[in-house]
Coordinates of C-alpha atoms in Angstrom, one line a residue:
M325 CA 85.5 100.4 104.4
P326 CA 86.0 99.2 108.1
C327 CA 89.4 99.9 110.0
I328 CA 91.0 98.5 113.0
D329 CA 90.7 101.1 116.3
N330 CA 93.1 99.4 118.4
G331 CA 96.0 99.4 115.3
D332 CA 98.5 102.1 114.3
L333 CA 99.0 103.7 110.9
L334 CA 102.0 104.7 109.7
V335 CA 102.6 107.2 106.9
A336 CA 105.5 106.6 104.8
T337 CA 106.5 110.3 102.0
E338 CA 108.2 110.0 99.3
M339 CA 111.3 111.9 100.4
G340 CA 112.0 109.7 103.2
K341 CA 109.9 110.7 105.9
G342 CA 107.9 108.5 108.6
V343 CA 105.6 108.7 111.4
C344 CA 103.5 106.0 112.9
Y345 CA 100.4 106.9 115.8
P346 CA 97.6 105.3 116.9
L347 CA 94.3 104.8 115.1
S348 CA 92.3 105.6 118.3
S349 CA 94.2 109.1 117.9
V350 CA 92.0 110.0 114.7
P351 CA 88.8 111.1 115.5
V352 CA 85.9 109.6 113.8
Q353 CA 84.9 112.7 111.0
G354 CA 81.0 113.5 109.4
R355 CA 80.0 113.8 106.1
N356 CA 80.5 117.5 105.6
S357 CA 84.3 117.7 108.1
N358 CA 87.5 118.2 106.3
G359 CA 90.2 115.5 107.7
V360 CA 92.8 115.4 109.6
R361 CA 96.4 115.2 109.0
A362 CA 98.1 112.7 108.6
I363 CA 102.0 114.0 108.4
K364 CA 104.0 117.6 108.1
L365 CA 105.2 117.7 104.4
A366 CA 107.9 119.0 103.2
T367 CA 107.7 121.0 100.3
N368 CA 107.2 118.6 97.3
D369 CA 106.0 115.9 99.5
K370 CA 103.5 113.5 99.3
I371 CA 102.1 110.7 101.1
A372 CA 103.7 107.6 99.3
Q373 CA 101.4 105.3 101.5
A374 CA 100.3 104.5 104.8
V375 CA 99.6 101.1 106.4
V376 CA 97.5 100.2 109.1
T377 CA 99.8 97.4 111.6
P378 CA 97.7 95.9 114.5
K379 CA 99.1 97.6 118.2
D380 CA 101.3 94.5 118.4
F381 CA 102.9 94.6 116.1
N382 CA 106.5 94.8 116.3
G383 CA 108.3 93.9 113.5
H384 CA 109.6 95.1 111.1
I385 CA 108.9 97.5 108.1
M386 CA 110.6 97.4 104.7
F387 CA 110.8 100.5 102.8
V388 CA 111.6 100.6 98.7
A389 CA 112.6 103.2 97.2
S390 CA 111.8 103.4 93.1
L391 CA 115.8 102.4 92.4
G392 CA 116.1 99.2 94.2
Y393 CA 116.8 100.7 97.5
V394 CA 115.8 99.2 100.5
Q395 CA 115.8 99.4 104.1
K396 CA 114.7 97.6 106.9
L397 CA 113.5 99.3 110.3
P398 CA 111.9 98.1 113.0
I399 CA 109.0 99.8 113.3
S400 CA 109.4 100.9 117.4
K401 CA 111.5 103.5 115.2
F402 CA 108.6 105.6 114.3
K403 CA 106.3 104.8 117.3
C404 CA 105.5 107.2 120.5
Y405 CA 104.1 110.4 118.5
S406 CA 100.8 112.1 120.1
G407 CA 99.8 114.1 117.8
R408 CA 99.9 114.2 113.8
Q409 CA 102.0 118.1 113.5
A410 CA 105.1 115.8 113.4
V411 CA 107.2 115.5 109.7
G412 CA 108.6 111.6 111.2
K413 CA 111.5 110.1 111.3
N414 CA 113.9 109.3 108.2
T415 CA 113.3 105.7 106.1
I416 CA 115.5 106.1 102.7
D417 CA 118.3 108.4 103.2
N418 CA 116.1 111.6 101.3
V419 CA 120.2 113.5 100.7
K420 CA 120.4 110.9 98.0
F421 CA 117.5 110.6 96.2
D422 CA 119.5 111.0 92.9
R423 CA 120.8 107.6 93.9
T424 CA 117.7 106.0 95.8
G425 CA 115.0 107.2 94.1
L426 CA 111.5 108.5 95.8
V427 CA 110.3 106.0 98.4
I428 CA 107.2 103.9 97.1
A429 CA 106.0 101.3 99.2
A430 CA 106.3 100.8 103.0
I431 CA 105.5 96.7 103.6
P432 CA 104.7 95.6 107.4
L433 CA 106.9 92.0 107.2
S434 CA 105.5 89.1 108.9
D435 CA 107.4 85.4 108.7
D436 CA 106.8 84.5 105.3
T437 CA 106.5 87.8 103.1
S438 CA 107.6 88.2 99.7
L439 CA 107.7 91.2 97.7
V440 CA 107.5 91.3 94.3
C441 CA 108.1 94.7 92.9
N442 CA 107.8 95.8 89.1
T443 CA 109.5 98.4 86.9
K444 CA 108.0 101.0 84.4
E445 CA 109.3 98.7 81.3
G446 CA 107.1 95.3 83.0
L447 CA 109.9 93.6 84.2
S448 CA 109.8 92.1 88.3
V449 CA 111.9 91.2 90.5
M450 CA 111.7 88.9 93.7
L451 CA 112.3 90.1 97.5
N452 CA 112.3 87.8 100.2
P453 CA 113.2 90.3 103.4
S454 CA 114.3 87.9 105.7
E455 CA 117.3 87.5 103.1
I456 CA 118.0 91.5 104.1
R457 CA 119.5 92.8 107.3
E458 CA 118.3 95.5 109.7
S459 CA 120.3 98.2 107.9
I460 CA 120.8 101.6 109.2
K461 CA 121.7 102.8 105.3
P462 CA 119.7 101.6 102.4
L463 CA 120.4 98.1 100.6
L464 CA 120.2 97.5 96.2
K465 CA 118.9 94.8 96.7
A466 CA 115.9 95.5 93.5
P467 CA 117.9 97.0 90.9
P468 CA 116.1 97.9 88.0
E469 CA 118.0 98.0 84.2
K470 CA 119.3 101.2 83.9
G471 CA 116.5 103.7 82.7
D472 CA 114.0 101.7 84.8
E473 CA 112.5 102.2 87.8
L474 CA 110.2 100.6 90.1
I475 CA 106.6 101.5 90.1
T476 CA 104.7 99.1 92.4
V477 CA 105.7 96.7 95.1
T478 CA 103.4 93.7 95.9
T479 CA 102.7 91.0 99.0
T480 CA 102.8 87.3 97.9

């Protein structure tokens, strides 16, 4: 799949870490190579999502957790990593997973972005990111029914 070489890569983990670095710092790999590390993961952590943003993107990223919490943060909070040995910065508070759930998506926001969050039980919840303020604390904006959880997020 072609990739824009002048963009940035944002990597978000399930346990609430995020890192962003230039795609130009990722070397071209041959067929028999092992690749390079995107982020240094903590024990039991996994990559939730990796997204490519244009080099001049100075907007916000919406982080969505499985129990309906969202957090809107500027991408500038995650930039300026020269290497990929970083553990990243906090996205959604990774101490309160019993309340917020694990991060399931990181979505770059444009002016007309709308989000559709789908639950395990088949329900859909619409989110309008323009109505969500930038916050240092996660906000409950897409609450699933008790016992249910969000599993996918798509943009419209």
